Short mmCIF file of C-alpha atoms in Angstrom, two decimals:
data_model
loop_
_atom_site.label_atom_id
_atom_site.label_comp_id
_atom_site.label_asym_id
_atom_site.label_seq_id
_atom_site.Cartn_x
_atom_site.Cartn_y
_atom_site.Cartn_z
CA MET A 30 -17.37 -55.26 -5.82
CA TRP A 31 -16.44 -58.80 -5.16
CA THR A 32 -14.86 -58.91 -2.02
CA SER A 33 -14.59 -56.51 1.00
CA ASP A 34 -11.59 -54.48 2.16
CA ASP A 35 -8.89 -57.27 2.83
CA HIS A 36 -6.19 -56.34 4.93
CA ARG A 37 -3.52 -59.08 3.45
CA ILE A 38 -3.21 -56.88 0.57
CA THR A 39 -2.30 -52.95 0.26
CA TYR A 40 -4.78 -50.46 -1.17
CA LEU A 41 -2.11 -49.89 -4.21
CA GLN A 42 -2.17 -53.33 -4.41
CA ASN A 43 -5.91 -53.77 -4.79
CA PHE A 44 -6.40 -50.59 -6.79
CA LEU A 45 -3.87 -52.85 -9.49
CA CYS A 46 -5.93 -55.72 -9.00
CA GLY A 47 -9.30 -54.19 -9.76
CA SER A 48 -8.09 -51.89 -12.90
CA VAL A 49 -6.24 -55.11 -14.25
CA ALA A 50 -9.14 -57.08 -13.97
CA GLY A 51 -11.44 -53.96 -15.81
CA VAL A 52 -9.15 -53.68 -18.54
CA LEU A 53 -9.04 -57.66 -19.29
CA SER A 54 -12.87 -58.20 -18.73
CA ARG A 55 -13.58 -55.13 -20.72
CA THR A 56 -11.64 -56.36 -23.62
CA ILE A 57 -12.96 -59.44 -23.73
CA THR A 58 -16.48 -58.24 -23.95
CA SER A 59 -15.98 -55.28 -26.41
CA PRO A 60 -17.35 -56.84 -29.03
CA LEU A 61 -21.03 -56.65 -26.89
CA ASP A 62 -20.16 -53.62 -26.22
CA VAL A 63 -19.60 -52.13 -29.26
CA LEU A 64 -23.26 -53.55 -30.56
CA LYS A 65 -25.19 -52.26 -27.80
CA ILE A 66 -23.68 -48.61 -29.28
CA VAL A 67 -24.08 -48.92 -32.07
CA CYS A 68 -27.77 -50.31 -31.71
CA GLU A 69 -28.31 -46.99 -29.20
CA VAL A 70 -27.10 -44.25 -31.08
CA LYS A 71 -28.49 -45.29 -34.86
CA GLY A 72 -31.18 -46.91 -33.72
CA SER A 73 -31.01 -49.83 -36.28
CA LYS A 74 -34.13 -52.17 -36.39
CA MET A 75 -31.44 -55.28 -37.42
CA GLY A 76 -31.09 -58.17 -35.75
CA LEU A 77 -27.50 -58.38 -33.70
CA LEU A 78 -26.55 -60.67 -36.33
CA SER A 79 -27.00 -58.27 -39.07
CA VAL A 80 -25.55 -55.41 -37.51
CA SER A 81 -22.60 -57.49 -36.68
CA LYS A 82 -22.09 -58.31 -40.38
CA HIS A 83 -22.13 -54.52 -40.53
CA ILE A 84 -19.39 -53.77 -38.56
CA TYR A 85 -17.81 -56.45 -39.77
CA ALA A 86 -17.59 -55.35 -43.74
CA VAL A 87 -17.40 -52.05 -42.80
CA ASP A 88 -13.89 -51.91 -40.66
CA GLY A 89 -13.11 -56.07 -40.28
CA GLY A 90 -12.68 -58.14 -37.09
CA ARG A 91 -11.38 -54.82 -35.07
CA GLY A 92 -14.32 -52.61 -35.91
CA PHE A 93 -15.88 -55.21 -32.68
CA PHE A 94 -12.90 -53.25 -30.86
CA ARG A 95 -13.01 -49.93 -31.69
CA GLY A 96 -13.03 -47.51 -28.53
CA ASN A 97 -11.60 -50.13 -26.49
CA PHE A 98 -8.14 -49.05 -26.03
CA ILE A 99 -9.40 -45.56 -24.25
CA ALA A 100 -12.34 -47.07 -22.21
CA CYS A 101 -9.41 -49.19 -20.96
CA VAL A 102 -7.36 -45.99 -20.47
CA LYS A 103 -10.10 -44.12 -18.30
CA ILE A 104 -10.49 -46.80 -15.97
CA PHE A 105 -7.60 -46.12 -13.80
CA PRO A 106 -8.29 -42.42 -13.40
CA TYR A 107 -11.90 -43.04 -13.14
CA SER A 108 -10.90 -45.59 -10.19
CA ALA A 109 -8.02 -43.23 -8.86
CA VAL A 110 -10.75 -40.18 -8.88
CA GLN A 111 -13.26 -42.37 -7.42
CA VAL A 112 -11.46 -43.96 -4.50
CA TRP A 113 -10.13 -40.38 -3.58
CA SER A 114 -13.32 -38.67 -3.28
CA TYR A 115 -14.91 -41.72 -1.68
CA ARG A 116 -12.19 -41.13 1.30
CA LYS A 117 -12.83 -37.48 1.34
CA PHE A 118 -17.00 -37.59 1.16
CA ARG A 119 -16.82 -40.26 3.88
CA ARG A 120 -15.00 -38.24 5.95
CA TYR A 121 -17.32 -35.01 5.75
CA ILE A 122 -20.42 -37.14 6.29
CA SER A 123 -18.78 -39.44 8.94
CA ASP A 124 -19.71 -38.54 12.77
CA ASP A 125 -17.47 -37.51 14.86
CA LEU A 126 -16.43 -40.86 15.70
CA GLY A 127 -15.99 -41.80 12.34
CA ARG A 128 -18.89 -43.73 12.08
CA LEU A 129 -21.25 -44.05 9.08
CA SER A 130 -24.61 -44.88 8.81
CA ILE A 131 -25.67 -47.00 5.68
CA SER A 132 -27.52 -44.17 3.98
CA GLY A 133 -23.78 -41.95 4.51
CA SER A 134 -22.51 -45.14 2.78
CA VAL A 135 -24.54 -44.76 0.17
CA SER A 136 -24.17 -41.27 -0.61
CA ALA A 137 -20.48 -41.61 -0.03
CA ALA A 138 -20.42 -43.96 -3.06
CA THR A 139 -22.93 -42.31 -5.28
CA LEU A 140 -21.14 -39.01 -4.98
CA SER A 141 -17.31 -40.06 -5.30
CA VAL A 142 -18.76 -42.03 -8.49
CA LEU A 143 -20.31 -39.27 -9.77
CA THR A 144 -17.58 -37.18 -9.54
CA ALA A 145 -15.53 -39.66 -11.00
CA THR A 146 -17.87 -39.58 -13.70
CA THR A 147 -17.43 -35.59 -14.44
CA PHE A 148 -13.98 -36.19 -14.61
CA THR A 149 -13.60 -38.86 -17.23
CA TYR A 150 -16.44 -38.13 -18.88
CA PRO A 151 -14.73 -36.72 -22.15
CA LEU A 152 -12.76 -40.06 -22.34
CA ASP A 153 -16.54 -41.62 -22.49
CA LEU A 154 -17.60 -39.22 -25.25
CA ILE A 155 -14.46 -39.73 -27.31
CA LYS A 156 -15.28 -43.32 -27.07
CA THR A 157 -18.48 -43.64 -28.41
CA ARG A 158 -17.02 -41.12 -31.35
CA LEU A 159 -15.06 -44.09 -32.16
CA VAL A 160 -17.45 -47.05 -32.13
CA ILE A 161 -19.79 -44.57 -34.16
CA GLN A 162 -17.74 -43.31 -36.70
CA GLN A 163 -16.67 -46.75 -38.53
CA GLY A 164 -14.21 -46.38 -41.49
CA ALA A 165 -11.54 -44.29 -39.76
CA ALA A 166 -13.28 -40.62 -39.54
CA TYR A 167 -10.81 -40.13 -36.64
CA LYS A 168 -7.39 -41.84 -37.04
CA SER A 169 -6.64 -41.56 -33.37
CA ILE A 170 -7.78 -40.29 -30.09
CA ALA A 171 -5.50 -37.24 -30.30
CA HIS A 172 -7.45 -36.88 -33.73
CA ALA A 173 -10.80 -37.37 -32.34
CA ALA A 174 -10.00 -35.24 -29.35
CA PHE A 175 -8.74 -32.32 -31.35
CA THR A 176 -11.09 -32.39 -34.02
CA ILE A 177 -13.95 -32.04 -31.68
CA ILE A 178 -12.45 -29.24 -29.73
CA LYS A 179 -11.52 -27.44 -32.89
CA THR A 180 -14.95 -27.67 -35.12
CA GLU A 181 -17.74 -28.01 -32.07
CA GLY A 182 -16.21 -26.03 -29.18
CA PRO A 183 -14.39 -27.87 -25.88
CA ARG A 184 -18.14 -27.75 -24.65
CA THR A 185 -19.10 -30.56 -26.80
CA LEU A 186 -17.38 -32.74 -24.66
CA TYR A 187 -19.51 -32.92 -22.02
CA ASN A 188 -22.50 -33.37 -24.22
CA GLY A 189 -25.21 -35.42 -22.39
CA LEU A 190 -23.45 -35.04 -18.97
CA TRP A 191 -26.83 -34.08 -17.12
CA PRO A 192 -29.29 -37.56 -18.51
CA THR A 193 -25.37 -39.32 -17.65
CA LEU A 194 -25.32 -38.01 -13.79
CA TRP A 195 -29.15 -38.78 -12.94
CA GLY A 196 -29.01 -41.81 -14.48
CA THR A 197 -26.19 -42.48 -12.35
CA ILE A 198 -27.69 -41.90 -8.98
CA LEU A 199 -30.79 -43.87 -10.68
CA TYR A 200 -28.33 -46.62 -11.23
CA ALA A 201 -26.43 -46.50 -7.92
CA PHE A 202 -30.04 -46.98 -5.70
CA CYS A 203 -31.29 -49.63 -7.80
CA THR A 204 -27.77 -51.09 -7.44
CA PHE A 205 -28.03 -50.53 -3.44
CA LEU A 206 -31.67 -52.36 -3.25
CA THR A 207 -30.94 -54.90 -5.26
CA TYR A 208 -28.16 -56.10 -3.35
CA GLU A 209 -30.04 -55.73 -0.37
CA ALA A 210 -32.87 -57.79 -1.72
CA LEU A 211 -30.41 -60.67 -3.12
CA ASP A 212 -28.13 -60.11 0.11
CA SER A 213 -31.05 -61.46 2.20
CA LEU A 214 -31.51 -64.70 0.12
CA TRP A 215 -27.93 -66.01 1.25
CA TRP A 216 -28.03 -64.48 4.75
CA ASP A 217 -26.88 -67.23 6.67
CA ARG A 218 -23.92 -68.80 4.47
CA ARG A 219 -21.10 -67.63 2.64
CA LEU A 220 -21.49 -67.62 -1.23
CA ARG A 221 -19.01 -69.84 -3.81
CA PRO A 222 -17.88 -68.07 -6.63
CA ILE A 223 -20.65 -69.25 -9.47
CA GLU A 224 -23.03 -67.76 -6.89
CA LEU A 225 -21.27 -64.89 -6.56
CA VAL A 226 -21.03 -64.09 -10.33
CA LEU A 227 -24.91 -65.27 -10.41
CA GLN A 228 -26.10 -62.46 -8.28
CA GLY A 229 -23.50 -60.24 -9.93
CA SER A 230 -24.59 -60.42 -13.25
CA ALA A 231 -28.76 -61.03 -12.16
CA ALA A 232 -28.42 -57.48 -10.51
CA SER A 233 -26.35 -55.84 -12.90
CA SER A 234 -29.28 -57.19 -15.48
CA LEU A 235 -31.66 -55.98 -13.96
CA VAL A 236 -30.68 -52.58 -12.91
CA ILE A 237 -29.34 -52.16 -16.55
CA THR A 238 -32.90 -52.49 -17.77
CA VAL A 239 -34.37 -50.08 -15.20
CA THR A 240 -31.64 -47.21 -16.21
CA PHE A 241 -31.10 -48.27 -19.68
CA PRO A 242 -32.83 -45.10 -21.14
CA PHE A 243 -30.86 -43.14 -19.61
CA ASP A 244 -27.75 -44.29 -21.19
CA LEU A 245 -29.50 -44.56 -24.70
CA ILE A 246 -30.15 -40.59 -24.72
CA ARG A 247 -26.66 -40.33 -23.36
CA LYS A 248 -25.12 -42.03 -26.06
CA ARG A 249 -27.18 -40.26 -28.75
CA MET A 250 -26.34 -36.35 -27.39
CA GLN A 251 -22.47 -37.57 -27.02
CA ALA A 252 -22.54 -39.30 -31.46
CA LYS A 253 -24.76 -36.13 -32.29
CA SER A 254 -22.83 -33.87 -34.18
CA SER A 255 -23.48 -30.47 -36.79
CA THR A 256 -19.74 -31.21 -38.18
CA LEU A 257 -20.15 -35.00 -39.57
CA PRO A 258 -22.10 -36.48 -42.09
CA TYR A 259 -25.72 -37.59 -40.98
CA ASN A 260 -25.66 -35.59 -37.82
CA GLY A 261 -22.94 -38.05 -36.60
CA GLY A 262 -24.84 -41.35 -37.04
CA VAL A 263 -27.44 -40.79 -34.93
CA GLY A 264 -30.47 -42.22 -36.02
CA ILE A 265 -32.98 -38.94 -35.19
CA PRO A 266 -32.93 -35.08 -35.22
CA PHE A 267 -33.02 -33.31 -31.88
CA SER A 268 -31.54 -30.67 -30.13
CA ASN A 269 -31.70 -31.04 -26.17
CA VAL A 270 -32.68 -34.22 -23.88
CA ARG A 271 -36.47 -33.51 -24.31
CA THR A 272 -36.50 -33.85 -27.92
CA CYS A 273 -34.34 -36.60 -27.81
CA VAL A 274 -36.58 -38.48 -25.77
CA ILE A 275 -40.00 -37.17 -27.68
CA ASN A 276 -38.21 -38.00 -30.85
CA THR A 277 -37.18 -41.23 -30.07
CA VAL A 278 -40.52 -41.97 -29.07
CA ALA A 279 -42.13 -40.72 -32.23
CA ALA A 280 -39.62 -43.09 -34.24
CA SER A 281 -39.55 -46.44 -32.31
CA GLY A 282 -42.64 -46.24 -29.65
CA VAL A 283 -41.58 -46.17 -25.83
CA LYS A 284 -39.71 -49.59 -26.72
CA GLY A 285 -37.18 -47.32 -28.82
CA LEU A 286 -35.26 -46.43 -25.41
CA TRP A 287 -34.72 -49.94 -24.85
CA GLN A 288 -32.59 -50.03 -28.43
CA GLY A 289 -29.20 -52.16 -27.68
CA LEU A 290 -30.63 -53.87 -24.28
CA LEU A 291 -30.04 -57.16 -25.10
CA PRO A 292 -26.01 -56.94 -25.97
CA ALA A 293 -25.98 -55.15 -22.76
CA ILE A 294 -27.81 -57.75 -20.95
CA ILE A 295 -25.40 -60.81 -22.38
CA ARG A 296 -22.71 -58.78 -21.76
CA THR A 297 -23.43 -58.93 -18.02
CA GLY A 298 -22.28 -62.05 -17.34
CA PRO A 299 -19.39 -62.55 -19.08
CA TYR A 300 -18.03 -59.26 -17.64
CA HIS A 301 -19.06 -60.71 -14.58
CA ALA A 302 -17.56 -64.15 -14.54
CA SER A 303 -14.04 -62.82 -16.21
CA MET A 304 -13.87 -59.73 -13.70
CA TYR A 305 -14.00 -62.40 -10.91
CA ILE A 306 -11.26 -64.80 -12.22
CA PHE A 307 -8.89 -61.85 -13.24
CA TYR A 308 -9.15 -60.30 -9.90
CA ASP A 309 -8.79 -63.39 -7.80
CA MET A 310 -5.62 -64.45 -10.35
CA CYS A 311 -3.79 -60.59 -9.40
CA LYS A 312 -5.32 -60.55 -6.02
CA THR A 313 -3.49 -64.60 -5.35
CA ALA A 314 -0.36 -63.08 -7.14
CA CYS A 315 -0.29 -60.16 -4.46
CA LEU A 316 -0.89 -62.75 -1.76
CA TYR A 317 1.75 -64.68 -2.30
CA ARG A 318 4.61 -61.31 -3.02
CA ASN A 319 3.34 -60.42 0.66
CA GLY A 320 4.03 -63.73 1.67
CA TYR A 321 1.24 -65.06 2.00
CA ILE A 322 1.26 -69.24 1.09
CA SER A 323 -0.81 -72.65 1.58
CA ASN A 324 0.72 -73.35 4.74
CA ILE A 325 0.38 -69.95 6.33
CA ASP A 326 -2.62 -68.72 8.25
CA GLN A 327 -4.35 -66.60 5.60
CA ASN A 328 -5.98 -64.42 8.21
CA ILE A 329 -3.31 -62.88 9.76
CA ASP A 330 -2.21 -59.50 9.00
CA LEU A 331 1.11 -58.53 7.46
CA GLU A 332 2.47 -57.32 10.62
CA GLU A 333 1.73 -61.03 12.21
CA LEU A 334 3.56 -62.42 9.41
CA GLN A 335 6.38 -60.44 9.54
CA GLU A 336 6.73 -61.39 13.08
CA THR A 337 6.05 -64.73 12.38
CA ALA A 338 9.34 -65.06 9.94
CA ASP A 339 11.30 -62.89 11.97
CA TYR A 340 10.76 -65.21 14.96
CA ASP A 341 11.49 -68.50 12.61
CA VAL A 342 14.78 -67.18 11.95
CA ASP A 343 15.52 -66.28 15.15
CA PHE A 344 14.78 -69.67 16.04
CA ASP A 345 16.51 -71.51 13.63
CA ILE A 346 19.60 -69.45 14.57
CA GLU A 347 19.39 -71.27 18.13
CA LEU A 348 19.23 -74.31 16.98
CA GLN A 349 22.12 -74.12 14.72
CA ASP A 350 24.31 -72.31 17.93
CA GLU A 351 23.20 -74.97 20.02
#
């Protein structure tokens, strides 16, 4: 997100840097994510402070981190599938010389996100259930998965997938347009870290606002259950995507499709800032491990660095022989 491919670190190191930064950033902002999901699913008209007090009264401080572990676990297979599928789609879409147009690159990226989202979707549904079913309705991740499959069927693990995929397509399209517009403002210079964070936060806030109704419908369809009390905790009755949208608007007006937007917007700032900080820290550690230190040109690649190191050793030996 923050930098282009860096030839100074390996693909595995880059993957681990992004994954570790994602885990730490998600954990730090988990309370805001929980507030967002609760407001989305239950359609509460209470303020964020009242919702926070209710969560704390039911589960204590740990209530603000319900579902965080499985969300962190999801990062690793999601990232792996996304990277793998992007390379596959890129190979299919590129021309005979391996070149890829801007539209081709966006298409490959979008298809890879759709693939990763579909592959890890059951983990996202279980996370939503763990957040909503406060008070230990599910004892663990394994218990939640087993109970859902046993009582509601395995297909339930993909409830809400279609609005998620359509929302993902719109999200990718809006993200591309937003970053293109923001980049045009900074075309003549390299952005500083704080500017990168502000640009990422601004872009995410705008795109999240546009695509939020898809996320709300997804969360409500994930939480809905005929075997749990109060329809799984969902604030309205519905049977499919269409009735979910209609009944949401009927109950809360059009603005009801954006319930939970405020904590989602607030979360973007600290999430992007911590993501940048932790990724940069991990990347610095990898660079140090690869031999890049302060008095060496940071733009040379690993092979050139090794050649330089070998030359220095040979030169020292020659001096000693003399």
